[in-house]
Short mmCIF file of N, CA, C and O in Angstrom, two decimals:
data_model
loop_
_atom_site.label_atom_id
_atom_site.label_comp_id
_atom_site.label_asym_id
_atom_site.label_seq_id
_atom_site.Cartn_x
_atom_site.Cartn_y
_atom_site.Cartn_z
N UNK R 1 0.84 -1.17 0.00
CA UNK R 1 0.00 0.00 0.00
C UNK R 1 0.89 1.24 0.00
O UNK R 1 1.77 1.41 0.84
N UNK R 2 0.63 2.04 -0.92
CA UNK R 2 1.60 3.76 -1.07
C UNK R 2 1.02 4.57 0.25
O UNK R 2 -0.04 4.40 0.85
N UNK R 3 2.00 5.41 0.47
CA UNK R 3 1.00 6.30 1.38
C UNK R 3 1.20 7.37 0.20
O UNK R 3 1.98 7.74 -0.68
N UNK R 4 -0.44 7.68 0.98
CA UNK R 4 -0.97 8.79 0.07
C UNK R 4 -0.37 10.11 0.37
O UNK R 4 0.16 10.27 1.47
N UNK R 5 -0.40 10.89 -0.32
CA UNK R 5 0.30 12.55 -0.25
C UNK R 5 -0.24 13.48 0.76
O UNK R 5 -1.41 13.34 1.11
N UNK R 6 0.38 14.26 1.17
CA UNK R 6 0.32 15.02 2.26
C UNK R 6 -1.56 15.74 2.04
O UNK R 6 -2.09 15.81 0.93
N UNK R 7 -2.09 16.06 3.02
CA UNK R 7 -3.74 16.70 1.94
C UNK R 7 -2.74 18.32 2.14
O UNK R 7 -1.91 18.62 3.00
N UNK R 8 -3.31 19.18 0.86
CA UNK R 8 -3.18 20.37 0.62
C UNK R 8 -3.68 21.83 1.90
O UNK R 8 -4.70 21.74 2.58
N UNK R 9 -2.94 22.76 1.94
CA UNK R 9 -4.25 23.64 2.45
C UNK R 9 -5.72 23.83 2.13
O UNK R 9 -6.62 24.00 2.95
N UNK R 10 -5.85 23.77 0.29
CA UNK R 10 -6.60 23.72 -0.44
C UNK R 10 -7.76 22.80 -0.10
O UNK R 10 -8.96 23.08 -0.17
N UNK R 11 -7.12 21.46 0.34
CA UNK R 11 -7.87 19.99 0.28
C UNK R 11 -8.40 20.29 1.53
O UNK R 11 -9.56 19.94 1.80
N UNK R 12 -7.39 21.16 2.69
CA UNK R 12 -8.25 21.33 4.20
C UNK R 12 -9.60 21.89 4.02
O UNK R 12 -10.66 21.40 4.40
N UNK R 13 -9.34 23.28 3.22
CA UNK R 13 -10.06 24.23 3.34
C UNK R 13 -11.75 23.20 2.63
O UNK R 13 -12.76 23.09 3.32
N UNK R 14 -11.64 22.64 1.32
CA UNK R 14 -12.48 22.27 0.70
C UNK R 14 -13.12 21.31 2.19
O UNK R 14 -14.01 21.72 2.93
N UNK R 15 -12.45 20.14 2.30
CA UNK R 15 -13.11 19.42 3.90
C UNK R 15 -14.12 20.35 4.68
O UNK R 15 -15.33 20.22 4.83
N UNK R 16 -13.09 21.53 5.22
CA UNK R 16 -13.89 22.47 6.34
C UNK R 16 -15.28 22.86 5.93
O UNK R 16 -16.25 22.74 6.68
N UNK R 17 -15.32 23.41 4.46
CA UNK R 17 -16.24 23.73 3.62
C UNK R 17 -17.28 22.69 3.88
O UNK R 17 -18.11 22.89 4.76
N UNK R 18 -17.29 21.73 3.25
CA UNK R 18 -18.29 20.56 3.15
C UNK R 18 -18.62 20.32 4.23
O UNK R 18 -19.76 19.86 4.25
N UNK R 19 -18.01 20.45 5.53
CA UNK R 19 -18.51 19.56 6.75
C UNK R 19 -19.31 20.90 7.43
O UNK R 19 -19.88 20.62 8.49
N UNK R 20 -19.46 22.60 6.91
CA UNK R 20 -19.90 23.31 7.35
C UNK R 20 -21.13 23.59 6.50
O UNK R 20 -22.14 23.96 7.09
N UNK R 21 -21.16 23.48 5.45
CA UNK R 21 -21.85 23.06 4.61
C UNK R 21 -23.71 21.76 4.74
O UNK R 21 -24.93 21.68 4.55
N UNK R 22 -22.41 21.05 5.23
CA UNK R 22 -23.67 19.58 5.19
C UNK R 22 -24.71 19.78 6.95
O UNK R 22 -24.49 20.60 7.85
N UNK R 23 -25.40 19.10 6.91
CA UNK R 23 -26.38 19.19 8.07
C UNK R 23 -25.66 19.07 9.43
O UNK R 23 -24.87 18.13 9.58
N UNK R 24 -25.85 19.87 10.31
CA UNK R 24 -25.25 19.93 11.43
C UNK R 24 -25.51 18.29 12.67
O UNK R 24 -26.40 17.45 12.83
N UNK R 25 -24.70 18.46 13.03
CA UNK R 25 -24.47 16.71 14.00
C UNK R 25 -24.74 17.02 15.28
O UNK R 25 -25.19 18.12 15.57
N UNK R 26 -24.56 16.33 15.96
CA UNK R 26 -23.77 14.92 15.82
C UNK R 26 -25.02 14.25 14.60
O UNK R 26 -26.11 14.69 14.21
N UNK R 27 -24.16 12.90 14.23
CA UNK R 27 -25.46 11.95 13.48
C UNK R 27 -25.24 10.61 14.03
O UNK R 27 -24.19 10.27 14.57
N UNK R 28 -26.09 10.01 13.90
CA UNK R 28 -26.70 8.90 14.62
C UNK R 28 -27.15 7.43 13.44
O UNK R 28 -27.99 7.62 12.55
N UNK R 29 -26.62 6.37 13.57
CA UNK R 29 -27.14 5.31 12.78
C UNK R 29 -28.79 4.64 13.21
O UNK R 29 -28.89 3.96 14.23
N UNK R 30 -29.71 4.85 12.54
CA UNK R 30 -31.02 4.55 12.81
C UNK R 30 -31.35 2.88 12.18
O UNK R 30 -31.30 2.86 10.95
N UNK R 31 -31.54 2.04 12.58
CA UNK R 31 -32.31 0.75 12.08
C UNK R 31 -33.74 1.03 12.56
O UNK R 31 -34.30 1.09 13.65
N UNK R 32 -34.14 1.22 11.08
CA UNK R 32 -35.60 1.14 10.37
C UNK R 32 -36.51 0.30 10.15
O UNK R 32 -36.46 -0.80 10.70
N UNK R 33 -37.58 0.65 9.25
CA UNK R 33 -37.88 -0.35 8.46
C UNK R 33 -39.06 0.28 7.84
O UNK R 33 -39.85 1.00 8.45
N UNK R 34 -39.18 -0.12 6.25
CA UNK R 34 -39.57 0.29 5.26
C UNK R 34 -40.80 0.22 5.23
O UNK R 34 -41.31 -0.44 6.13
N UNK R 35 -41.70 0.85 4.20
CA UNK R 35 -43.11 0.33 4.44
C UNK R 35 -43.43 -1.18 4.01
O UNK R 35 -44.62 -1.42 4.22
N UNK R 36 -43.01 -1.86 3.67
CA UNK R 36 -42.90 -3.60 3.36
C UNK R 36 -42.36 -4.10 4.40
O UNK R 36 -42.04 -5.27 4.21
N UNK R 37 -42.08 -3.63 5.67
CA UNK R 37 -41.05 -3.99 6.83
C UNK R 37 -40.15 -4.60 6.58
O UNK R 37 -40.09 -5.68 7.17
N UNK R 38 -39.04 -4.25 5.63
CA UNK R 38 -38.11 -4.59 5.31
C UNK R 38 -36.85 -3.75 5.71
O UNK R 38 -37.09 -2.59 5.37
N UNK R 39 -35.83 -3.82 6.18
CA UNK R 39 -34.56 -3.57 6.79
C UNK R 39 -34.37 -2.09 6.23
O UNK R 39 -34.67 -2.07 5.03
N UNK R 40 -33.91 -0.61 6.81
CA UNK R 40 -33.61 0.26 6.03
C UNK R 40 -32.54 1.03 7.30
O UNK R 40 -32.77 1.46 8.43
N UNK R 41 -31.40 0.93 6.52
CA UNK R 41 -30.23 1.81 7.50
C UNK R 41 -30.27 3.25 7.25
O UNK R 41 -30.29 3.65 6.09
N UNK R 42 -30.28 4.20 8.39
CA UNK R 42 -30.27 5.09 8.13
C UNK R 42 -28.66 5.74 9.01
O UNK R 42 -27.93 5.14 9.81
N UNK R 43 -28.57 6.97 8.53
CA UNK R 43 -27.95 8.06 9.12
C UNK R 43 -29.07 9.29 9.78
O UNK R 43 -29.63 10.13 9.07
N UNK R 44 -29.17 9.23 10.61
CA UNK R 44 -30.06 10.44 11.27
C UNK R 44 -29.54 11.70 12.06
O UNK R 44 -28.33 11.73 12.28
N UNK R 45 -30.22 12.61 12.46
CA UNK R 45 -30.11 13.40 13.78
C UNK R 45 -30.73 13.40 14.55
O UNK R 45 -30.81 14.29 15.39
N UNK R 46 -31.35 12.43 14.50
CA UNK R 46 -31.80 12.05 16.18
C UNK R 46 -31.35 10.30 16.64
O UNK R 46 -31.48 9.23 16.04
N UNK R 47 -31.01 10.52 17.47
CA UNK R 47 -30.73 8.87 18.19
C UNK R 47 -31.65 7.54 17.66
O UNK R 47 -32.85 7.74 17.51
N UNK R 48 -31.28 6.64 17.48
CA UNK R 48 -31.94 5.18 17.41
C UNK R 48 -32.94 5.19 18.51
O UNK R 48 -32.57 5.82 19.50
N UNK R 49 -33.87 4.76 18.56
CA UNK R 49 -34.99 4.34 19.94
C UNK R 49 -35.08 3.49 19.88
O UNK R 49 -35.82 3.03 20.76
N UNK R 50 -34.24 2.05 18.47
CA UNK R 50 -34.49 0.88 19.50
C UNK R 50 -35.71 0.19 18.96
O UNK R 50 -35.63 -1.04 18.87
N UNK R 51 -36.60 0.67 18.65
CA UNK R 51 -37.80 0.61 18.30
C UNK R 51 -38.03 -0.47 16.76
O UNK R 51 -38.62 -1.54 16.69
N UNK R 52 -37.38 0.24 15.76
CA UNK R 52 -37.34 -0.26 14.73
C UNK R 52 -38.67 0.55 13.96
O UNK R 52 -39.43 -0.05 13.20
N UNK R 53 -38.79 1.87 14.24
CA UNK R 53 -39.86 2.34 13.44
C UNK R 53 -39.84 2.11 12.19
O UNK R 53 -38.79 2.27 11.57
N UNK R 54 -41.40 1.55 11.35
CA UNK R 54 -41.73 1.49 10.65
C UNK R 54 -42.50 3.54 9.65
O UNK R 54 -43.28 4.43 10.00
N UNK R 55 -41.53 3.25 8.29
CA UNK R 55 -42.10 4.33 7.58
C UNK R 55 -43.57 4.01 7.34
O UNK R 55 -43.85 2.94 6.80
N UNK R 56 -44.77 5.05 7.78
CA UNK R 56 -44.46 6.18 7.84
C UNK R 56 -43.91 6.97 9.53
O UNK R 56 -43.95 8.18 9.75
N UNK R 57 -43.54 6.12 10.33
CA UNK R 57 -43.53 5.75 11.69
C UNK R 57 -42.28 6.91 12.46
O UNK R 57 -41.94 7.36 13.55
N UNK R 58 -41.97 6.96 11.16
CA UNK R 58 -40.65 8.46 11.87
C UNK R 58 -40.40 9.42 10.46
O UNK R 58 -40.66 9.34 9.26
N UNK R 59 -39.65 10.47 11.48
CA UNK R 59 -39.70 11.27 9.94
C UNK R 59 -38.61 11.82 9.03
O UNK R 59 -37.43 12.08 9.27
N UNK R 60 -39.23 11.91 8.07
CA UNK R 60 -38.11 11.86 6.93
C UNK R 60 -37.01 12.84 6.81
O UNK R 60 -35.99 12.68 6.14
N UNK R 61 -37.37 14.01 7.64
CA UNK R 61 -36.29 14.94 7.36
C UNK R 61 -35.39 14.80 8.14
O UNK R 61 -34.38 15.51 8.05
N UNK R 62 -35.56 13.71 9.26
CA UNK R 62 -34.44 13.38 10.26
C UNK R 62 -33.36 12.59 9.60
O UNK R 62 -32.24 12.40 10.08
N UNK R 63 -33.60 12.32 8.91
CA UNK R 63 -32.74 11.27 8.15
C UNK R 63 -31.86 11.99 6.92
O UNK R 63 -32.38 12.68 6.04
N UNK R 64 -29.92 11.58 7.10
CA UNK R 64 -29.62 12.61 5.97
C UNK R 64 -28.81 11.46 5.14
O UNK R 64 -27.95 11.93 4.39
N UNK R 65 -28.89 10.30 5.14
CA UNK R 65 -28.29 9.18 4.27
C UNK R 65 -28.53 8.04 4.84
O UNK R 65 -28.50 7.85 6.05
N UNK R 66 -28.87 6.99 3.74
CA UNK R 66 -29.54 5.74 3.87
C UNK R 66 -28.26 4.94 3.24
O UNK R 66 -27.83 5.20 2.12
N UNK R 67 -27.76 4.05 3.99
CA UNK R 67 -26.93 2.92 3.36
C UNK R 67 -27.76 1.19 2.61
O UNK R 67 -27.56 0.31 1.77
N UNK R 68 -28.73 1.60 3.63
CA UNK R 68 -29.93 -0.06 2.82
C UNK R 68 -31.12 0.43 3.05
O UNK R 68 -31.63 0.86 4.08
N UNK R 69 -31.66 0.30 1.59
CA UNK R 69 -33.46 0.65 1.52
C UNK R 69 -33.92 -0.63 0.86
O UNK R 69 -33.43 -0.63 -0.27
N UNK R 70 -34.74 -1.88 1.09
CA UNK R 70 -34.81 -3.25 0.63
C UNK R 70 -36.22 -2.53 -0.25
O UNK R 70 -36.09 -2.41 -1.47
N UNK R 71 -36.87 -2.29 0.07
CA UNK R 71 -37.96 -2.21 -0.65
C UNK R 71 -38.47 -1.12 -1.01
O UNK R 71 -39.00 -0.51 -0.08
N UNK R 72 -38.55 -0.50 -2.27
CA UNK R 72 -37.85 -0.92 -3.35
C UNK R 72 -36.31 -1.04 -3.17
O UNK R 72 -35.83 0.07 -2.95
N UNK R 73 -35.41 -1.97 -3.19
CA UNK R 73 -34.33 -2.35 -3.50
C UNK R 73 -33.59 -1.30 -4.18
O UNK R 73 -33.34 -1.53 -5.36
N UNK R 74 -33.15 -0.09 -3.62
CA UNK R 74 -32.21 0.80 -4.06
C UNK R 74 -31.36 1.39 -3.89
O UNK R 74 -30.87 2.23 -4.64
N UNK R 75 -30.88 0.90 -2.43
CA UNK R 75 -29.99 1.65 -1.68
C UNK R 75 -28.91 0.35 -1.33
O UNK R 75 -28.85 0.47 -0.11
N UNK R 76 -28.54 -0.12 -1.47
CA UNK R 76 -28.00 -1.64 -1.06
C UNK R 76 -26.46 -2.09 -1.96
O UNK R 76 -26.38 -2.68 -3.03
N UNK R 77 -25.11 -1.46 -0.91
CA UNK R 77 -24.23 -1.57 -1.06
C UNK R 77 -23.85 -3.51 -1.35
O UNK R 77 -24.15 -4.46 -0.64
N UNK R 78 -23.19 -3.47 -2.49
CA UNK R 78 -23.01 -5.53 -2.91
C UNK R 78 -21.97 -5.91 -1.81
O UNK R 78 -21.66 -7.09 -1.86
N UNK R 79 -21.44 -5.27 -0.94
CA UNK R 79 -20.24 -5.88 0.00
C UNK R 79 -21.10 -6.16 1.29
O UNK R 79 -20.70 -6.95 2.15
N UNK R 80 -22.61 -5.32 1.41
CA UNK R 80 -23.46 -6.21 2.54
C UNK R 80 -22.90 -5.26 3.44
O UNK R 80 -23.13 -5.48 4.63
N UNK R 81 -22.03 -3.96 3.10
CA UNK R 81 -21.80 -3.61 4.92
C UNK R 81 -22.44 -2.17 5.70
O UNK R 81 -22.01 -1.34 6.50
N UNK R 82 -23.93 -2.47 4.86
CA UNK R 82 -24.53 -1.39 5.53
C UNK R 82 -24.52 -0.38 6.95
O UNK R 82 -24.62 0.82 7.21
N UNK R 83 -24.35 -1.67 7.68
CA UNK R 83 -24.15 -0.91 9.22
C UNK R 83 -22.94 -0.60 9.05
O UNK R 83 -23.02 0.50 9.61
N UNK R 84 -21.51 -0.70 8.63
CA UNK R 84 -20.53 -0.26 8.71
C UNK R 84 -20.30 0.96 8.00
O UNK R 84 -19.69 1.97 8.36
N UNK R 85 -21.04 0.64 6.62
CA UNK R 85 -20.89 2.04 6.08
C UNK R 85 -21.75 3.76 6.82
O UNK R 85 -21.51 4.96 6.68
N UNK R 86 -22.77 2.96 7.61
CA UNK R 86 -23.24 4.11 8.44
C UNK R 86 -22.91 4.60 9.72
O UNK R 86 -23.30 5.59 10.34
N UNK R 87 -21.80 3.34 10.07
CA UNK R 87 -21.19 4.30 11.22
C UNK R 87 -20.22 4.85 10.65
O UNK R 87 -19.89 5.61 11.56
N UNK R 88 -19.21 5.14 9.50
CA UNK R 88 -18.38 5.55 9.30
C UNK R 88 -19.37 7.05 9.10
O UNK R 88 -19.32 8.11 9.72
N UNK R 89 -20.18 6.66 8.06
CA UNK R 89 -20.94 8.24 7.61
C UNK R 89 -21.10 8.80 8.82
O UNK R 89 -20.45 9.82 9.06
N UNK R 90 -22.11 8.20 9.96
CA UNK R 90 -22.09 9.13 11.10
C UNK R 90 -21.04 9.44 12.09
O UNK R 90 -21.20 10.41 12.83
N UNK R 91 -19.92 8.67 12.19
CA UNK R 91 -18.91 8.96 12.44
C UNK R 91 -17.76 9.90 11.72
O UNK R 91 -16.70 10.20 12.27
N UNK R 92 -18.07 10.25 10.66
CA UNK R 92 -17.15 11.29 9.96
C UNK R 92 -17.99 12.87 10.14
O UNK R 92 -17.47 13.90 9.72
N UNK R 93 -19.23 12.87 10.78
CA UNK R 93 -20.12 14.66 10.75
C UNK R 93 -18.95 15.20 11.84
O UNK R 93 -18.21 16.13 11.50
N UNK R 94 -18.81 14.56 13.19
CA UNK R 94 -17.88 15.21 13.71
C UNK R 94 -16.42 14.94 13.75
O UNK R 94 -15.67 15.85 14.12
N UNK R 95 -15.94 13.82 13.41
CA UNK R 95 -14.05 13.32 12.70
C UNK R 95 -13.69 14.50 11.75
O UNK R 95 -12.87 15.35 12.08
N UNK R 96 -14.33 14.50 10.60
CA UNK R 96 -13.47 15.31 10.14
C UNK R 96 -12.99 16.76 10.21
O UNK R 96 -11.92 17.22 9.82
N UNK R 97 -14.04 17.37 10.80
CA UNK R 97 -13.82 18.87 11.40
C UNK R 97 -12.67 18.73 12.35
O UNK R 97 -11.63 19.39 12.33
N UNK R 98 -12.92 17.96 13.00
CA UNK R 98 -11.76 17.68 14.36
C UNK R 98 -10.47 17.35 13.64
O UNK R 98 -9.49 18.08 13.62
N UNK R 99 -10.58 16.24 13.10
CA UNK R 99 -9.11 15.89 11.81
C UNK R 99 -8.49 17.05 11.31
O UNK R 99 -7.33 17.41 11.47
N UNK R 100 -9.32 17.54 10.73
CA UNK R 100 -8.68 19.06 9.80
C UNK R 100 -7.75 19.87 10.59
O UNK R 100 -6.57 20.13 10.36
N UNK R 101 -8.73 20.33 11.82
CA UNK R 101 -8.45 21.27 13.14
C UNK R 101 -7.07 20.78 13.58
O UNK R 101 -6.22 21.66 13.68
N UNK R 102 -6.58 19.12 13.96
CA UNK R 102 -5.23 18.70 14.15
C UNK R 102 -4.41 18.81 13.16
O UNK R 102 -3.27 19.20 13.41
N UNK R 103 -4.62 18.63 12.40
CA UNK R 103 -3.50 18.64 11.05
C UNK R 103 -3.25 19.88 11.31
O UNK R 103 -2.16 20.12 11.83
N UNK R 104 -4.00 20.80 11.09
CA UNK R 104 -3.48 22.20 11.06
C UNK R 104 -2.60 22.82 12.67
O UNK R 104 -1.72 23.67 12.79
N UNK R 105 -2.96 22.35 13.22
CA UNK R 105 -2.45 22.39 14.93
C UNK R 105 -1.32 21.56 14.53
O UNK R 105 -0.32 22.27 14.41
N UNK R 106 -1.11 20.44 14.30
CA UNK R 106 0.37 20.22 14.16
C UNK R 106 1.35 20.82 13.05
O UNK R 106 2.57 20.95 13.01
N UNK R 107 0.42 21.09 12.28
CA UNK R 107 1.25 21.83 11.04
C UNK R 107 1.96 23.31 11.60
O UNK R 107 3.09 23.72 11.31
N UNK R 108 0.98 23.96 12.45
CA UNK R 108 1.65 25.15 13.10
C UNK R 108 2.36 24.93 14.32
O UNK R 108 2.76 26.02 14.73
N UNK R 109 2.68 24.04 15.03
CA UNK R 109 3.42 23.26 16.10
C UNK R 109 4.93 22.80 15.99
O UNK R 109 5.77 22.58 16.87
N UNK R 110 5.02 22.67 13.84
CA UNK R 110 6.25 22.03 13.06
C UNK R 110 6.75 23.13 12.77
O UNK R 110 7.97 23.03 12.68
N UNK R 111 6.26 24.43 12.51
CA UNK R 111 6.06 25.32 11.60
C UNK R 111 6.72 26.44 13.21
O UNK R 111 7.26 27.50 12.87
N UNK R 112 6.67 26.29 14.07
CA UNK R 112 6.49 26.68 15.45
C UNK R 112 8.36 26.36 16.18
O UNK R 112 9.06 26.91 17.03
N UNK R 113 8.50 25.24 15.28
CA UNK R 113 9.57 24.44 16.28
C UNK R 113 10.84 24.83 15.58
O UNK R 113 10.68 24.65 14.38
N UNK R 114 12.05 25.29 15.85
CA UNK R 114 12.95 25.13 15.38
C UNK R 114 13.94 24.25 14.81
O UNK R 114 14.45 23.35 15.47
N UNK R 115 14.30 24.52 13.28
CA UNK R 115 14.56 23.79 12.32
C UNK R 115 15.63 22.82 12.82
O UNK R 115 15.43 21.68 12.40
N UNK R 116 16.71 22.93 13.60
CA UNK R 116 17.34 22.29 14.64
C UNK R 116 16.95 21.38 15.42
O UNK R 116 17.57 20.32 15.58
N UNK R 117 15.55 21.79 16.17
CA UNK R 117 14.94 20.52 16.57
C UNK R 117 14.75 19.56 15.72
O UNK R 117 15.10 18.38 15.79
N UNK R 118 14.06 20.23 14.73
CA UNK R 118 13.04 19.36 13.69
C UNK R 118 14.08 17.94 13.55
O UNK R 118 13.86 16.74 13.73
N UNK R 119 15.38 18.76 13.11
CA UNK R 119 16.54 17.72 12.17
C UNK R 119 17.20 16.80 13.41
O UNK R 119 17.87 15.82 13.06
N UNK R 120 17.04 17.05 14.80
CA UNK R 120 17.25 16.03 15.89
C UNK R 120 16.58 15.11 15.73
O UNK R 120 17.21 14.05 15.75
N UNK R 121 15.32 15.00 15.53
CA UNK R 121 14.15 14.01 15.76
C UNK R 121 14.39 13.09 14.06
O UNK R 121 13.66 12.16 13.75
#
């Protein structure tokens, strides 16, 4: 595996953008279920209850990405890893703001330290 290239200021700034941009968090992985009561993963802003509400049973604007919708069959990643892909989604509303925020904190920390040190380490 290569490691990938340093991200840009550019690439920060675009991140910061998008994550200020997209619906405010925290977000939350919801298990659903469709009007066929069939399995539907969500990303929400409000917490799971556990429940397993049935659509029309909760509401739609709480919800800002679906990893599995069975019925109609349209949302349904072929690797099967719905719940994984929705904790990453709801796990990245607040990671990457925070990510960005360190990179840049260590970047001014390197940027901070004398070039002498730097070349000790």
């Amino acid at each position: 595996m290569t490691t990938p290239a340093p991200l840009t200021e550019e690439e920060l700034d675009e991140l910061d953008e998008l994550a200020a941009a997209a619906t405010p968090g925290p977000w939350f992985v919801r298990a659903l279920d469709d009007a066929d009561a069939m399995n539907l993963v969500a990303v929400s802003t409000v917490p799971d209850s556990g429940l397993g509400e049935r659509w029309p049973g909760f509401d739609h604007g709480e919800i800002v990405a679906a990893t599995l919708v069975q019925q109609p069959r349209y949302v349904d990643a072929a690797d099967e890893r719905w719940d994984e892909n929705a904790h990453f989604i709801a796990a990245a509303r607040e990671s990457v703001p925070r990510l960005v925020a360190e990179i840049r904190r260590l970047r001014r920390q390197l940027e901070a330290t004398p070039k002498h040190d730097q070349e000790a380490n």
